[in-house]
mmCIF file of C-alpha atoms in Angstrom:
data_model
loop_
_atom_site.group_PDB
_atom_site.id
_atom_site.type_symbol
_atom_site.label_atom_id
_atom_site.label_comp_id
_atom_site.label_asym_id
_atom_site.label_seq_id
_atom_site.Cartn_x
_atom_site.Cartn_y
_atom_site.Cartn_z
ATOM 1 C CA UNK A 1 -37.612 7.869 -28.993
ATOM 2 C CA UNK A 2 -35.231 6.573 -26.031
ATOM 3 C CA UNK A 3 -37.490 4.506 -23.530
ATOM 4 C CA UNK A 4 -37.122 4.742 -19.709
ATOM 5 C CA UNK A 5 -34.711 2.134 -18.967
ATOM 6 C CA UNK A 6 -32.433 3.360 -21.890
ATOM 7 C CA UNK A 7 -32.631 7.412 -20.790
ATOM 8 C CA UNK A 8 -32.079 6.011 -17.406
ATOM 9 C CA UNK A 9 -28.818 4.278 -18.808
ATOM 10 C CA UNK A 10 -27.823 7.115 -21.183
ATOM 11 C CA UNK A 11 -27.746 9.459 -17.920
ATOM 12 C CA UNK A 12 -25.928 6.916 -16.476
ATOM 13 C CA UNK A 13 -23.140 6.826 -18.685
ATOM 14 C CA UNK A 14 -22.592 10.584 -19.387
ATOM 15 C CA UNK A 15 -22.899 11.624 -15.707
ATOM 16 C CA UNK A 16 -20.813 8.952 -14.858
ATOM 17 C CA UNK A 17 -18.181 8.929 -17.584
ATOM 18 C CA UNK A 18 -18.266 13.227 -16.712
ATOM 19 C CA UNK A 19 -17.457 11.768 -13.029
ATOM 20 C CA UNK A 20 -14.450 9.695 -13.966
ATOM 21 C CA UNK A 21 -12.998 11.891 -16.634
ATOM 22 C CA UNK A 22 -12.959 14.779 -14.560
ATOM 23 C CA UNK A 23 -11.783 12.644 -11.756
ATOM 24 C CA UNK A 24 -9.189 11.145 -13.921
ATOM 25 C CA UNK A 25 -7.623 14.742 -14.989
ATOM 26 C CA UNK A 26 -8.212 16.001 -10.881
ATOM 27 C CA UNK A 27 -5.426 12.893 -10.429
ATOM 28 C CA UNK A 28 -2.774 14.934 -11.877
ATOM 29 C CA UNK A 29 -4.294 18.278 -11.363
ATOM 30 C CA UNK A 30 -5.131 19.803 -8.357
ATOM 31 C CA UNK A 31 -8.389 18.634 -6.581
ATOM 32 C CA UNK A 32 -9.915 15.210 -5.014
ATOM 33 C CA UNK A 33 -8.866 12.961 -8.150
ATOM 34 C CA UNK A 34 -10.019 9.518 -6.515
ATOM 35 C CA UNK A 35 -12.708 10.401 -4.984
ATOM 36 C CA UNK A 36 -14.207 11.884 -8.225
ATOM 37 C CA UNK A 37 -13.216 8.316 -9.984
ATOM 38 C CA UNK A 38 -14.811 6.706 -7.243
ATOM 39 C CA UNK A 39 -17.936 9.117 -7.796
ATOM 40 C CA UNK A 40 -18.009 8.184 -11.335
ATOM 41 C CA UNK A 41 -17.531 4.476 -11.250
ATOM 42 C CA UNK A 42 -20.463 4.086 -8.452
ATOM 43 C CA UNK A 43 -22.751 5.924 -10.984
ATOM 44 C CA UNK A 44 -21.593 4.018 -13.840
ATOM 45 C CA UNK A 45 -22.304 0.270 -11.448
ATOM 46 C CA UNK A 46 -25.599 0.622 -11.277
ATOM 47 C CA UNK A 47 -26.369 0.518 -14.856
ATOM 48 C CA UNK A 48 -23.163 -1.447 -16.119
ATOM 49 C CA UNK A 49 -22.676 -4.393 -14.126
ATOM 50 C CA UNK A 50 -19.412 -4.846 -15.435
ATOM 51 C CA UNK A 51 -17.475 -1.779 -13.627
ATOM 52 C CA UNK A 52 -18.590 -3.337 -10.140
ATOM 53 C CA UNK A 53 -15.120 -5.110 -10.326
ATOM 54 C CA UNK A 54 -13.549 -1.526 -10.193
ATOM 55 C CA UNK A 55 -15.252 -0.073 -7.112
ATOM 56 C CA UNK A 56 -14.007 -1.869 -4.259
ATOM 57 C CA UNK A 57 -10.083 -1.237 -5.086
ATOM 58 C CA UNK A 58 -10.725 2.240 -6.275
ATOM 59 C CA UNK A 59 -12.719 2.980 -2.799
ATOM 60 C CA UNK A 60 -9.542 1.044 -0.589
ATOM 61 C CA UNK A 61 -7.481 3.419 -1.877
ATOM 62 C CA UNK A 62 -9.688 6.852 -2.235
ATOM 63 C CA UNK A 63 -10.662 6.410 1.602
ATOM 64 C CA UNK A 64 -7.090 5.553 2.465
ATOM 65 C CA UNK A 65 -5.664 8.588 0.711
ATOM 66 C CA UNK A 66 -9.034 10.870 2.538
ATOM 67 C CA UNK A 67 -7.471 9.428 5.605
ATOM 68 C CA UNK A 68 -3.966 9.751 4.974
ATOM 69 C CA UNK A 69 -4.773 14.234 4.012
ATOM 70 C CA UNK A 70 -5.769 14.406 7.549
ATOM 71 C CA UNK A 71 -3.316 12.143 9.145
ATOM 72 C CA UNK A 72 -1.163 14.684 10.645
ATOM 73 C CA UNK A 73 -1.272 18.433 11.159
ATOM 74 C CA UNK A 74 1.259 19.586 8.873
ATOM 75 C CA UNK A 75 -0.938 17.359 5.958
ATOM 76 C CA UNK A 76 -3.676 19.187 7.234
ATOM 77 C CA UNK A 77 -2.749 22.347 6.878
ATOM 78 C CA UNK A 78 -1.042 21.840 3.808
ATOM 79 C CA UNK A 79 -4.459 20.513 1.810
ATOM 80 C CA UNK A 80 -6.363 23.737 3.681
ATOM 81 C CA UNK A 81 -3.824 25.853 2.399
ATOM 82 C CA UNK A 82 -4.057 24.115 -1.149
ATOM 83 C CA UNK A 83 -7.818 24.895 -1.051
ATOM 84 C CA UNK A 84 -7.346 27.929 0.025
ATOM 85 C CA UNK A 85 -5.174 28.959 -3.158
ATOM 86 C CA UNK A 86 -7.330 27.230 -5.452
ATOM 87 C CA UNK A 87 -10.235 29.938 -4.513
ATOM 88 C CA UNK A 88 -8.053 32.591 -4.026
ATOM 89 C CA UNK A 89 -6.692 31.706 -8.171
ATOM 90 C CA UNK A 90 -10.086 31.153 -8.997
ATOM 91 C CA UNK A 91 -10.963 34.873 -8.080
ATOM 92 C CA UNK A 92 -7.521 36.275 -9.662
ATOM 93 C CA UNK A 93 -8.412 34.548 -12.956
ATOM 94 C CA UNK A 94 -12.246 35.739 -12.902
ATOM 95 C CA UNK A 95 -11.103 39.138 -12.083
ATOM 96 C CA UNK A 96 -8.063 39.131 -14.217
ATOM 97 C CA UNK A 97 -9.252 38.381 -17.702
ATOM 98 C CA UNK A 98 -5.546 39.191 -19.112
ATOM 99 C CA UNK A 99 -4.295 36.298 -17.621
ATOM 100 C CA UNK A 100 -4.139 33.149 -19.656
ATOM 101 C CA UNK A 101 -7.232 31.592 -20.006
ATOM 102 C CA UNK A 102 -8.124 34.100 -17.669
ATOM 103 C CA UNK A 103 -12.113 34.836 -17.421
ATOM 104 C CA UNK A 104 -14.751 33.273 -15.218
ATOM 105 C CA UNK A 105 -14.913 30.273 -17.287
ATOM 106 C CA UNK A 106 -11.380 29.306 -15.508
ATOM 107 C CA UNK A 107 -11.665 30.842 -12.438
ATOM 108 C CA UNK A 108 -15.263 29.616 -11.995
ATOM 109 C CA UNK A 109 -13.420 26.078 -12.003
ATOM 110 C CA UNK A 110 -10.990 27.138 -9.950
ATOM 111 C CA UNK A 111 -13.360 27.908 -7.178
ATOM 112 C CA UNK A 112 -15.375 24.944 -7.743
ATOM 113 C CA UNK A 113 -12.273 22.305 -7.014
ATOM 114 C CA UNK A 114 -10.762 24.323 -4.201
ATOM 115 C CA UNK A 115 -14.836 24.293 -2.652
ATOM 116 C CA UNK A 116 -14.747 20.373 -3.243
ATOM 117 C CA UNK A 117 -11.510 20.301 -2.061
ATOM 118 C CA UNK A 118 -12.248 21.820 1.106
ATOM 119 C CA UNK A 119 -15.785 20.026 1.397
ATOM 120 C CA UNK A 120 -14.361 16.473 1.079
ATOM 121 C CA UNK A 121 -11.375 17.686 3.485
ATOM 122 C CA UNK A 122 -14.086 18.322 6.212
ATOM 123 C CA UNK A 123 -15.649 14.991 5.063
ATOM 124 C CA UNK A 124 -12.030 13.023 6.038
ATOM 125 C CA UNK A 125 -11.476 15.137 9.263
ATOM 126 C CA UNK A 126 -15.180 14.071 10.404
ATOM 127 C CA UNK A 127 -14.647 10.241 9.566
ATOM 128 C CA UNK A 128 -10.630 10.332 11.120
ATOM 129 C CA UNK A 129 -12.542 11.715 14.176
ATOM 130 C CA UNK A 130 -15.545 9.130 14.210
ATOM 131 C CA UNK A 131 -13.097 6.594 14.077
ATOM 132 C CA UNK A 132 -11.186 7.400 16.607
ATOM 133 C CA UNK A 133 -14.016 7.899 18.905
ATOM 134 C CA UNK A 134 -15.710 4.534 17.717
ATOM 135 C CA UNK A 135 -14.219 1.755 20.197
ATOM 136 C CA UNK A 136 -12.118 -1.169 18.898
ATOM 137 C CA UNK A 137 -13.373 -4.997 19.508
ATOM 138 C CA UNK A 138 -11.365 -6.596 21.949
ATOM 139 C CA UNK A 139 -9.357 -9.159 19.655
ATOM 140 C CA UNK A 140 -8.159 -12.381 21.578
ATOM 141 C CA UNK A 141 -4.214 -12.337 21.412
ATOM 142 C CA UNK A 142 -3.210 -14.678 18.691
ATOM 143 C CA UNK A 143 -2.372 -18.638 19.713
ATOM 144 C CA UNK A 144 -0.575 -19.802 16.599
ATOM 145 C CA UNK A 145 2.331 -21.572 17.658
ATOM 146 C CA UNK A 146 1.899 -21.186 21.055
ATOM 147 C CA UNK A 147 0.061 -24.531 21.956
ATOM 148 C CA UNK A 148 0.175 -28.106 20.560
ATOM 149 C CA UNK A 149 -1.475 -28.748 17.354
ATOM 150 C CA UNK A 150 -1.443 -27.598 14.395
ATOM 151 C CA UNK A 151 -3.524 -24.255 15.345
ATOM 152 C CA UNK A 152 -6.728 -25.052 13.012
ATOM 153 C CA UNK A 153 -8.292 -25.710 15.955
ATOM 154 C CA UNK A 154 -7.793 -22.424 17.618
ATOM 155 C CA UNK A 155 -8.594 -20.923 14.131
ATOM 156 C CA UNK A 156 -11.952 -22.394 14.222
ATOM 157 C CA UNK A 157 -12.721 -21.346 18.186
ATOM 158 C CA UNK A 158 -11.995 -17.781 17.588
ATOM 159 C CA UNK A 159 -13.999 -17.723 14.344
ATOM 160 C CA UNK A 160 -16.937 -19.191 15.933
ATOM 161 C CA UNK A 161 -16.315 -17.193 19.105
ATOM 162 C CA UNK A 162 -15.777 -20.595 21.610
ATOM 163 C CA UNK A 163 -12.334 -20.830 23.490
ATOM 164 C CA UNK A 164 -10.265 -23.770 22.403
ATOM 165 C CA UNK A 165 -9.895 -26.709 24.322
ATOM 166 C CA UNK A 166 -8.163 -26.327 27.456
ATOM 167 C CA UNK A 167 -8.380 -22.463 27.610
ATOM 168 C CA UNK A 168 -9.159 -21.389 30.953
ATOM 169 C CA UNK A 169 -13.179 -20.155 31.191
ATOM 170 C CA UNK A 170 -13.697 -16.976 29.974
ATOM 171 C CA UNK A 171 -10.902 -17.296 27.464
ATOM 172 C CA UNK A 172 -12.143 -16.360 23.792
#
C-alpha cells in the first residue's frame, strides 16, 4: 500500500504530466498550449524539485504570449473568433456523429478548449488592463556617460536610492 507522501507524489506526477502533455499537443493544436505547460510544470515543482529550473522561462514566455493575444484589437478578435469556432465545431461534431471522429467524445473536447480558450482570453484582457491602470515608478533618467567617472558610482546611488555626488537636492 502507497503511503501519504508517495500518493501525494503519484498525483503529482499524473496530474501534472496530464497538464504538460495536453499542453504540449494544445502547442500545435488549437487552444492555450503554454499556459497548459506552465499548468503542468507548476504541479509537477512541488513534488520534483528538479523541474523548478523549467518554470520561470516557460512562465516569461506563456505571460508574454497571454499579453501579446490581447495586444491589439484585430488579435483580439481574432482569438474570440478562434474560440468561438472551437465551440461552435465542438457542437457540429457532437451533433454530427458521421463526421470523422465525430461523437461527443470529440466535440466534448472541442468545447472544452474553445471554453479555456475563451476563459484564459478574459484572464489576459483583465491583467493587460490592470497593468495599464497600475502606475509606473518614476525611474531617474540614466547618467552613464554623462558625468566624470567611471559611472559605478552613480550605479550604486540609484541602487541604494541616494543621489550621486554633486546632484542637485532632490535628485535621485
Amino acid at each position: 500500500m502507497l503511503k501519504g507522501g508517495a500518493v501525494r507524489r503519484a498525483t503529482a506526477l499524473v496530474t501534472g504530466g496530464a497538464l504538460l502533455l495536453t499542453g504540449v499537443a494544445l502547442l500545435v493544436l488549437p487552444g492555450p498550449g503554454l499556459l497548459l505547460v506552465l499548468a503542468g510544470l507548476l504541479v509537477l515543482s512541488r513534488e520534483f524539485p528538479g523541474v523548478r529550473r523549467y518554470v520561470d522561462p516557460v512562465r516569461d514566455r506563456a505571460l508574454r504570449a497571454a499579453d501579446e493575444s490581447v495586444a491589439s484589437p484585430l488579435r483580439l478578435a481574432a482569438s474570440v473568433l478562434a474560440g468561438a469556432g472551437l465551440l461552435a465545431a465542438g457542437v457540429t461534431w457532437g451533433l454530427r456523429p458521421r463526421l470523422p471522429f465525430g461523437g461527443w467524445a470529440t466535440g466534448s473536447g472541442l468545447i472544452l478548449s474553445g471554453l479555456v480558450l475563451l476563459g484564459l482570453l478574459l484572464w489576459s484582457l483583465n491583467r493587460a488592463r490592470q497593468a495599464r491602470r497600475a502606475p509606473t515608478p518614476a525611474t531617474p533618467p540614466s547618467r552613464v556617460g554623462s558625468g566624470s567617472g567611471s559611472g559605478s558610482e552613480d550605479t550604486e546611488h540609484a541602487v541604494h536610492g541616494r543621489p550621486p555626488t554633486g546632484a542637485p537636492p532632490g535628485d535621485v
